[in-house]
XYZ file of C-alpha atoms in Angstrom:
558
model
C 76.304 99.148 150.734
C 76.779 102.049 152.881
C 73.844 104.118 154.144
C 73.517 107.637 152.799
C 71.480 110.509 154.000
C 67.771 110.360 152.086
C 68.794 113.998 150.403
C 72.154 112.256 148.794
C 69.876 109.805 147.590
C 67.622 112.097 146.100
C 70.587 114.086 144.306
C 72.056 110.762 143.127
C 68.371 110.014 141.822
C 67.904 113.318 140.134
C 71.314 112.645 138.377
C 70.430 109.349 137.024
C 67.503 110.544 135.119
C 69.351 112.573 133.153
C 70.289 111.459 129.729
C 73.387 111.350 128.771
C 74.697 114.559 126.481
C 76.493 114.630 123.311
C 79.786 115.537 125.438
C 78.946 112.732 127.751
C 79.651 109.660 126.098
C 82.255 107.205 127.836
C 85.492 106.451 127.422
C 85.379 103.672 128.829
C 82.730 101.265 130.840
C 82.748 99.168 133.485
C 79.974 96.411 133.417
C 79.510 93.360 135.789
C 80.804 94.695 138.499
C 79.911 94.630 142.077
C 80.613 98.741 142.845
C 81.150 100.287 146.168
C 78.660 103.024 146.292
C 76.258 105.239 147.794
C 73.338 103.289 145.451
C 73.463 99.592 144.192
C 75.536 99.702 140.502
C 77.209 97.202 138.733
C 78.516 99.976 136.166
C 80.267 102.800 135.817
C 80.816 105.223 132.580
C 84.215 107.157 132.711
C 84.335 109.895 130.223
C 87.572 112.553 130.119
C 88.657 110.883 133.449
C 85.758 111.537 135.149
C 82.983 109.164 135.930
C 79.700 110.164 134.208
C 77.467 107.220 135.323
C 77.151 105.212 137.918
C 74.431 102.730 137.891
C 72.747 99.641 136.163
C 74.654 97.805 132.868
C 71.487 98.737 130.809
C 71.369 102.265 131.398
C 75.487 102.270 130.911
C 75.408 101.353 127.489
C 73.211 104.402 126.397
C 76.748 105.848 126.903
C 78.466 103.376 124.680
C 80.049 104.966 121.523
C 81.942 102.444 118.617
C 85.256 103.665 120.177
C 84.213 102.928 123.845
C 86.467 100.442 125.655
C 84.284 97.988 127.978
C 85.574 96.037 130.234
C 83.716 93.252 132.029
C 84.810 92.712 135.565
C 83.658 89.640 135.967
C 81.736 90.523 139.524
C 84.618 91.786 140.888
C 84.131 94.401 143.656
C 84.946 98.118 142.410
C 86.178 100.293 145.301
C 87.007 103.869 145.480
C 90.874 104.084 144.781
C 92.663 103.767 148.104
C 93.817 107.088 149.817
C 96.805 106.411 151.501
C 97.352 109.608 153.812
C 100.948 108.983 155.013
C 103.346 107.514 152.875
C 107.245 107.348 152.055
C 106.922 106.446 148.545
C 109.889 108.506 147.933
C 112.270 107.193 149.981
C 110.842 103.971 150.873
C 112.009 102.120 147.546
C 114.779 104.027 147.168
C 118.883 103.055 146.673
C 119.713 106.214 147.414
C 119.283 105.727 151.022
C 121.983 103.101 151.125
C 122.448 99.480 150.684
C 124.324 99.001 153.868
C 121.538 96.798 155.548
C 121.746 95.792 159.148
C 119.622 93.166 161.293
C 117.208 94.887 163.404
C 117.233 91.886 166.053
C 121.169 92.259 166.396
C 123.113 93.498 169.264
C 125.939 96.099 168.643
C 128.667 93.011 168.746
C 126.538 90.888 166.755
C 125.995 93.591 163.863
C 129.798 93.506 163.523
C 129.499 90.466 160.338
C 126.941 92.952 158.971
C 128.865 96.251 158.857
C 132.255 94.317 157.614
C 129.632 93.010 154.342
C 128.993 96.377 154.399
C 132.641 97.620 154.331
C 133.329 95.168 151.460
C 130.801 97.086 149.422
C 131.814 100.318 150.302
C 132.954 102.867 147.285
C 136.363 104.559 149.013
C 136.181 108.208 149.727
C 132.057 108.222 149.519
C 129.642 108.226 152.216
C 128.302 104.529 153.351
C 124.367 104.834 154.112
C 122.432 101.746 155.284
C 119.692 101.431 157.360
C 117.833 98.289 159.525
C 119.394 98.437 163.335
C 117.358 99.233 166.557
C 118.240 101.508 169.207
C 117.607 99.079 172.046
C 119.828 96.471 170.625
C 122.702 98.855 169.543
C 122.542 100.587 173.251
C 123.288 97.516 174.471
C 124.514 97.754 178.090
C 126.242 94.301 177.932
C 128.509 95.597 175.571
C 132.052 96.927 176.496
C 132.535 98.894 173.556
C 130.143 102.119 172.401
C 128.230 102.326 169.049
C 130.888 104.847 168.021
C 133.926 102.333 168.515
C 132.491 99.468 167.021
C 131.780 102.000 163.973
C 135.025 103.436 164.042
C 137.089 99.943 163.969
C 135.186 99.239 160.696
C 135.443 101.868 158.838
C 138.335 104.427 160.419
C 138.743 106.607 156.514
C 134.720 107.244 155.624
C 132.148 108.463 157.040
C 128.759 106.262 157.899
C 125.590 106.783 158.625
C 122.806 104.169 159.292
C 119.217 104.939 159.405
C 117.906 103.330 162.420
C 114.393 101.328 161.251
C 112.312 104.043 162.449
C 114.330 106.769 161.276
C 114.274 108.657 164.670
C 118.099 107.616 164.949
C 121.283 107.490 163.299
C 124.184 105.203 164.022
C 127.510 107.320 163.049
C 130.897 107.376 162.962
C 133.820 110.028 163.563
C 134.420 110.833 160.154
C 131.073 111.789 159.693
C 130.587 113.515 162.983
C 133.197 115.619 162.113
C 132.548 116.143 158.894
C 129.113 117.503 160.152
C 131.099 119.691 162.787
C 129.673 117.774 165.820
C 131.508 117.301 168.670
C 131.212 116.578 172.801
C 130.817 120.109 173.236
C 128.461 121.026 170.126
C 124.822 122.636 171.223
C 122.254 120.349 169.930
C 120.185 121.363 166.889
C 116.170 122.108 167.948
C 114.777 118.730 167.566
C 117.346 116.430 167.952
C 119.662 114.828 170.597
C 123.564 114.064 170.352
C 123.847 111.144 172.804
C 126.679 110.448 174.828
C 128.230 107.638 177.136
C 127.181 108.065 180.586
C 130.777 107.302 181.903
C 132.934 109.456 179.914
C 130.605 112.057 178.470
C 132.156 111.618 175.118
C 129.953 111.293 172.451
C 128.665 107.583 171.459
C 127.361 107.600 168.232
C 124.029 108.012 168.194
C 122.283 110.726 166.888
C 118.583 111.096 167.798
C 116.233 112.794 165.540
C 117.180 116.426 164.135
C 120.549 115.816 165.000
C 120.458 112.577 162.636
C 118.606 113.927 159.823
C 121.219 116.918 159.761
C 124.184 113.980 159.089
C 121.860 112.106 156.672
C 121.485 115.646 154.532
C 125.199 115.747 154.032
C 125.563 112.067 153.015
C 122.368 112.631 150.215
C 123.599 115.319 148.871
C 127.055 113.951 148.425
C 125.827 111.301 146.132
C 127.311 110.816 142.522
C 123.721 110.761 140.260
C 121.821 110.922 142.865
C 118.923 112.304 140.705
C 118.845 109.534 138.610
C 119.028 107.366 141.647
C 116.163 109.251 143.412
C 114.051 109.167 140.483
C 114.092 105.310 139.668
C 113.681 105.047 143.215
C 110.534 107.064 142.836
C 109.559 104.810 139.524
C 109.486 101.729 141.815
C 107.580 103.378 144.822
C 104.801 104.434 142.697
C 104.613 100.893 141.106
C 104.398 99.400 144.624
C 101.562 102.073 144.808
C 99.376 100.721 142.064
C 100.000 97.263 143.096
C 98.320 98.005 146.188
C 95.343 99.829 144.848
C 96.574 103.189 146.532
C 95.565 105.897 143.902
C 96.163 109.154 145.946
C 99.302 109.217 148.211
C 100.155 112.135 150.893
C 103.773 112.490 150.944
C 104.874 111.802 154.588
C 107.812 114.063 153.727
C 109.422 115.855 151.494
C 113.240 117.024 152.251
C 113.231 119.781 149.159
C 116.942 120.631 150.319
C 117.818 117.246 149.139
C 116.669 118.062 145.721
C 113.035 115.695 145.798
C 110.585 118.721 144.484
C 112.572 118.648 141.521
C 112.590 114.849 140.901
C 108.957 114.742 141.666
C 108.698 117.457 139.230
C 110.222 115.554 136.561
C 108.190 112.738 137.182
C 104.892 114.655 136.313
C 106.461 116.512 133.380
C 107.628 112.647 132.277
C 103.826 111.407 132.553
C 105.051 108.999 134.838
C 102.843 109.930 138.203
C 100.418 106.630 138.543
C 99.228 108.561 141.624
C 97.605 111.327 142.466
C 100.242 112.557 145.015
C 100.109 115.408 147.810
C 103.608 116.547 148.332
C 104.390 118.044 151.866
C 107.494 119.897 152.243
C 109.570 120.042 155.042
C 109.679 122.306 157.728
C 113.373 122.181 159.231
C 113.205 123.073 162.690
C 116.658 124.585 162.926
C 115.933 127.253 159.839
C 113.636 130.699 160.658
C 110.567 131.049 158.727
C 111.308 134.180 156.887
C 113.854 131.832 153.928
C 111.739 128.758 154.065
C 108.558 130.530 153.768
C 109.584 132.371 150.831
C 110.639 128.857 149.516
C 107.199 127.212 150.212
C 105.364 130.511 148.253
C 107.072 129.556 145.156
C 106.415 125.813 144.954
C 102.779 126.093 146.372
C 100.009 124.582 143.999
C 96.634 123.556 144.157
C 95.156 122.617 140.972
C 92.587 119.580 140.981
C 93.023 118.042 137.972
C 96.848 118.059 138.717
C 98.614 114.739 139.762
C 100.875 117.338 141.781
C 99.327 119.123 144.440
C 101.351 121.203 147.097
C 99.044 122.746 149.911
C 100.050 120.907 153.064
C 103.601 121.052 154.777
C 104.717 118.606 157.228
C 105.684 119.278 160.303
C 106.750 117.491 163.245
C 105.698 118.187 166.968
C 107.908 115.708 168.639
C 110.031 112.137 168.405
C 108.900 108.964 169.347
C 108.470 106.675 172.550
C 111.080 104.468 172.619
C 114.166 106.729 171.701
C 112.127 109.298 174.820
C 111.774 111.864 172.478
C 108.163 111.736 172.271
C 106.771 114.913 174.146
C 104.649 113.519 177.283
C 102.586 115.484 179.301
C 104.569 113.495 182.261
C 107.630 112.123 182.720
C 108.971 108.955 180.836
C 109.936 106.427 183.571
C 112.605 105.407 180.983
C 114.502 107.260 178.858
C 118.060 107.541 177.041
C 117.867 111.358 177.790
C 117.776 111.559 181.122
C 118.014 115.722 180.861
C 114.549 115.661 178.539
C 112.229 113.762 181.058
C 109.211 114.853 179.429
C 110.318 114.527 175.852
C 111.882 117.321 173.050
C 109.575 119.170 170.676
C 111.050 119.873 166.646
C 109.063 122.747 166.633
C 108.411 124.499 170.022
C 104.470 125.110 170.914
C 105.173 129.103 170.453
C 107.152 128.736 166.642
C 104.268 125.972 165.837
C 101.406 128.789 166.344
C 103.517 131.298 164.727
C 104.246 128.661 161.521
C 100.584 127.653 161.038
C 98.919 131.558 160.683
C 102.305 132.233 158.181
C 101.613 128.728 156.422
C 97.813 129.905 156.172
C 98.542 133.500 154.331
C 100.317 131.347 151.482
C 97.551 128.680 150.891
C 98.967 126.083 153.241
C 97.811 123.391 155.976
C 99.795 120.867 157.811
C 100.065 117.311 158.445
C 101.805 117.283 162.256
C 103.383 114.431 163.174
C 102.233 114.245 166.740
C 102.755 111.107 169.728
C 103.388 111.538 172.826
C 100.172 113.314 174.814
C 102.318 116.272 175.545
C 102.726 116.676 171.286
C 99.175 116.103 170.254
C 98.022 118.495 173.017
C 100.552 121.317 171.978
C 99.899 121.174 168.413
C 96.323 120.745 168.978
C 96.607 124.201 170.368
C 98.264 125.492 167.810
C 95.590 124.270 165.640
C 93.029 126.432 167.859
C 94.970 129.114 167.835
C 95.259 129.492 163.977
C 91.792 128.604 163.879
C 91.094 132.020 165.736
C 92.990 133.630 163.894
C 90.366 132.274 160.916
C 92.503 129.323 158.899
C 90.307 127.437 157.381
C 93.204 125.023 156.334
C 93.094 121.080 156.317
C 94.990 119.811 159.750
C 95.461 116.468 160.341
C 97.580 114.649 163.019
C 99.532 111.711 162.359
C 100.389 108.984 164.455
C 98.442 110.273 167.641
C 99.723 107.516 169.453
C 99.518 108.344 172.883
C 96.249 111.115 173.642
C 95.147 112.255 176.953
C 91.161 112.164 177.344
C 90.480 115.427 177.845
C 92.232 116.092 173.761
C 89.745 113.572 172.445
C 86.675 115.705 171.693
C 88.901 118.304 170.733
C 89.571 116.655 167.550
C 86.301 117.397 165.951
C 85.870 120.642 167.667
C 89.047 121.933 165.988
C 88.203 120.037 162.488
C 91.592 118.380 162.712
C 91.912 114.542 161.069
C 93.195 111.881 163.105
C 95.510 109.533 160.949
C 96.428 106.197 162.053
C 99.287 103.730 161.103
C 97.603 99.984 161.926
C 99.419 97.607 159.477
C 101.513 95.708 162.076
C 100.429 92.467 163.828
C 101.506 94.204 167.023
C 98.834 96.653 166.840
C 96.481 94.588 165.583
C 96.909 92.901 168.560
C 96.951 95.757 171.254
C 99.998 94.452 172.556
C 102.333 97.461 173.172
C 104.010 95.936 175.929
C 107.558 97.729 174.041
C 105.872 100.785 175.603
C 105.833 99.680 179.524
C 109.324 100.388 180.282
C 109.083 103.874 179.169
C 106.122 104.949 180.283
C 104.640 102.073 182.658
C 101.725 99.518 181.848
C 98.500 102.503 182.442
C 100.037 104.541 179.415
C 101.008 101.698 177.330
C 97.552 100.105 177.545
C 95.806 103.304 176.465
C 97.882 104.107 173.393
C 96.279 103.974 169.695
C 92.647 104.540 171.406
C 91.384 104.525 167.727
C 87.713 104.035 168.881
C 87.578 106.607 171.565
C 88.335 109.329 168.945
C 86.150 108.018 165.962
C 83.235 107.774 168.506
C 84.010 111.123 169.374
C 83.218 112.225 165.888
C 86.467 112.750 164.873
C 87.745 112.181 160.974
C 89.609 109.127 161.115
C 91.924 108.105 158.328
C 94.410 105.444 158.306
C 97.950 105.145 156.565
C 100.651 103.174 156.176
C 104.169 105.334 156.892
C 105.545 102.994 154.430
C 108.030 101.553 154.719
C 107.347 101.611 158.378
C 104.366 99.523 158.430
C 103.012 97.378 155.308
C 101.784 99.503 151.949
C 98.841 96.931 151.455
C 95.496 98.820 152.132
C 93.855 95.812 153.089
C 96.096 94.693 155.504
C 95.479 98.224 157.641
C 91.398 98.015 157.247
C 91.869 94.474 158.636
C 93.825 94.656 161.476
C 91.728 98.001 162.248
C 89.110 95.511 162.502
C 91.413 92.609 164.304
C 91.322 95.441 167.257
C 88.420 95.152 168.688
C 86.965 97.699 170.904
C 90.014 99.778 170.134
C 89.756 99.704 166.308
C 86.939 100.963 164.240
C 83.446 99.287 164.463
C 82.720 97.866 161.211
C 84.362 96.825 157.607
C 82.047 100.232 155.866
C 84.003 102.968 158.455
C 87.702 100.708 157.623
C 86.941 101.703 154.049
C 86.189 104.543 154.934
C 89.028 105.779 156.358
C 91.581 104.525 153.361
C 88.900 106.626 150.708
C 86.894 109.499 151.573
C 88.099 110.297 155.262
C 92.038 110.741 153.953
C 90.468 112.524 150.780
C 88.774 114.919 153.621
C 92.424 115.646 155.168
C 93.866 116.315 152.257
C 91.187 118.791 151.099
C 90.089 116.979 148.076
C 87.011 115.314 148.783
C 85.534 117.277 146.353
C 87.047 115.140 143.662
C 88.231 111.643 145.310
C 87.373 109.168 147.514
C 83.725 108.001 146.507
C 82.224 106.635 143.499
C 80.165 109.224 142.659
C 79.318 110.610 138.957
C 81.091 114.240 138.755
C 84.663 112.795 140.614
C 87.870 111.948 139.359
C 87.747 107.898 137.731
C 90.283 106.525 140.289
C 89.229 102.848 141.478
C 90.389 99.237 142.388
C 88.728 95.762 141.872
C 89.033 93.802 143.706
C 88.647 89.460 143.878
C 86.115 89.327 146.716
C 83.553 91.507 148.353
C 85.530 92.635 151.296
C 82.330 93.809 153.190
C 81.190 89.886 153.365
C 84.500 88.799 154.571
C 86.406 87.795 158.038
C 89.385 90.699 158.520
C 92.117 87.585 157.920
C 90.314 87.013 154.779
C 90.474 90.553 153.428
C 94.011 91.426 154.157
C 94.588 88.439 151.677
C 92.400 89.793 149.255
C 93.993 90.634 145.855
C 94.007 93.602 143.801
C 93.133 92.857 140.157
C 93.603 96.482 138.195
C 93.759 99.723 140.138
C 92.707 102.827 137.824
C 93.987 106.629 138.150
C 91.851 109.497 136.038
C 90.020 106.605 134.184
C 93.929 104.923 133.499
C 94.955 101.585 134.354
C 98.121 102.188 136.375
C 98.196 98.719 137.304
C 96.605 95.633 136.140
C 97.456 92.016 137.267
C 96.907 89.656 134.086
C 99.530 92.283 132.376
């Protein structure tokens, strides 16, 4: 178990003498259990959703009424609910998004077999969306033809556009250039890129960031049902959720011009939330402030015993590495646009200081999306600059990929969280040799310095970005482990940082994250002690029942 301060102890002591009240008796009890707390237990009394007892099987059943469910866990280990800070569940298990699907090792000529598939599937006079290509293969310089053509021979009558697997990119055609009134000579949108061929100047077909997600808004919105659509999408997210263990979830987006506040909406007034869920609306970076912060005023909501909490935007500071849109303190070596050598910001370092003291005067933080060391620097003084102007908000960074050493300390100084995405082998491995040719082997060695900024004192959380990287808790706390000196230091601080550390960003600490008597009943069991085992055998590790507000939301014999 985890070591506590001796005045934690002495509260959790003083709480366990007391004997249980008339309005105290449980719900429901959970005996034989191995629990994950600050003081050895092997039950817990949930009462009303909340847990009232944690402790000793004896001293549980002087909470035990005739109408008191027990369930016997068999030794199974009892863990805080998972926390997952960054998460897609929205989108991620979605149709909506298309079911054109491409092969991410492809080149542009060999995607052709995919797109006609694609073409055969097609409704006429709709919008085809897909998703599953990468940029390096589709910029192929062996091929004769450009993104666009190849697009165009397809499908000449309706407009396309395919999410590229990061979503920093879209692969488009003319129809649906032109229905989005793009052309060669079009200004770009802030935050995104309209890429053209080198040779001709004409434009190619890709569209990075922004300038993507402005297409992709047309083709959603277009949709025939697409409520309906989103919101069994949603249904099978959440499930995933449970599966996993994850009770709490902060959105890694929400696009409310889509229509998504209103499906999530429905969803809670439905009963059908199996997570406690954080939603973070968008900030579009080609929209002023004044319309979107009167938008954000009206949805804004913080109550704890809520499913639905809105208090937290998100934001992004920059792109990403490989499409050079990440912003870098210096130039990329690299990069697809050659006229951005350090990188593009989605909200410039001025607008971001401006949009965090507004965000603050109508009860909201931010989650930044933030990579390149240019990014995390800028909107780590933005952070310090609403901090002087006295926010006391929850900030957390996500991603922080690439961070110069002189920002490390500057994490705790500022109070900002530091959220990581570690559930691919590649970064369990430290290889991010993808990196070198954009920013040479020095950089590439020293990105996703987890260590440096936990040992700095940092808050630490880690996510999935699902569908980006794998949902499964257990596979990020073990290849945080698999890291080495780069990771975090121990199996205790991995759990950590999927429980209490993301219930820290997202402000709720207060009621999630721990198993402690006066927070909400949201917990997994799991089939092993994780603490006692090697980080291949806990990412293998299944989840048995996962538990939301003293609910099973999941259970595995069912």
């Amino acid at each position: 178990m985890r070591k506590i301060p001796k005045l934690a102890l002495l509260g959790v002591a003083l709480m366990s003498a007391q004997q249980p009240q008339a309005a105290e008796y449980a719900d429901t009890i959970i005996t034989n259990a191995l629990v994950y707390a600050d003081k050895e237990a092997d039950a817990i009394a949930i009462s009303d959703g909340k847990i009232i007892f944690v402790g000793d099987s004896r001293r549980a059943g002087e909470y035990r009424t005739s109408t008191t469910e027990v369930i016997d866990m068999e030794g199974a280990m009892v863990l805080p609910g998972f926390v997952d800070n960054h998460n897609h569940v929205f989108e991620a298990a979605s149709e909506v998004g298309g079911n054109c699907e491409l092969n991410g090792d492809a080149t542009l000529e060999e995607q052709i077999s995919y797109l006609k598939q694609c073409r055969k599937q097609a409704k006429a006079n709709e919008w085809v969306m897909g998703y599953g290509f990468t940029i390096d293969s589709v910029l192929d310089e062996d091929s004769e033809r450009t993104p666009l053509e190849v697009l165009d021979e397809i499908f000449p009558d309706q407009p396309v556009v395919l999410m590229e697997q990061t979503s920093h990119s879209m692969w488009v055609n003319s129809k649906a250039l032109k229905l989005a009134g793009i052309n060669k000579d079009s200004p770009e949108p802030q935050g995104g890129k309209i890429l053209k061929d080198r040779e001709t100047g004409h434009l190619n077909g890709i569209l990075f960031d922004n300038a993507g997600d402005l297409v992709m808004d047309l083709a959603w919105n277009s949709l025939k049902g697409k409520f309906d659509q989103s919101y069994d999408g949603l249904m099978i997210g959440l499930e995933e959720a449970a599966a996993h263990g994850i009770t709490t979830i902060g959105d890694g987006r929400m696009y409310w011009k889509r229509g998504w506040y209103e499906v999530w909406k429905e969803a809670q007034k439905n009963g059908e939330l199996t997570a406690r869920v954080s939603l973070r609306p968008w900030i579009y970076p080609q929209d002023g402030q004044v319309s979107q912060l009167k938008y954000l005023k009206s949805i804004q909501s913080r109550d704890p015993e809520s499913r639905l909490i809105v208090d937290q935007v998100k934001m992004y500071s920059d792109g990403i590495l490989i499409n050079g849109t990440a912003k870098t303190l210096a130039p990329y070596l690299s990069t697809y646009i050659e006229d951005e050598p350090y990188g593009i910001n989605y909200i410039p370092p001025s607008e971001m200081k401006s949009w965090l003291t507004e965000l603050d005067k109508i009860g909201y933080g931010a989650h930044i999306h933030a990579i390149g060391d240019g990014g995390i620097r800028e909107s780590l003084n933005a952070v310090e600059y609403a901090r002087r102007q006295g926010s006391d908000r929850d900030y957390t960074l996500t991603h922080v990929e690439m961070v110069n050493s002189k920002d490390i300390s500057r994490f705790k100084l500022l109070d900002v969280t530091a959220d990581f995405q570690v559930g691919s082998d590649y970064i369990a491995q430290h290889d991010h040799s993808w990196a070198e040719p954009f920013i040479g082997a020095k950089r590439a060695r020293s990105l996703m310095q987890i260590s440096r900024i936990y040992q700095a004192g940092a808050n630490v959380s880690l996510s999935s970005d699902w569908n980006v990287h794998d949902i499964n808790p257990l596979v990020g706390i073990a290849n945080s482990l698999k890291m080495g000196n780069t990771g975090l230091p121990g199996v205790e601080v991995a759990i950590d940082a999927y429980t209490i550390n993301p219930a820290v960003s997202l402000g709720l600490d207060d009621i999630i994250g721990s198993i402690e008597v006066g927070k909400s009943a949201d917990l997994v069991v799991l089939d092993k002690d994780i603490t006692k085992l090697k980080p291949e055998a806990i990412a293998k590790t299944n989840i048995l029942m996962t538990m939301l507000q003293g609910e099973v939301v999941f259970d595995a014999d069912d």
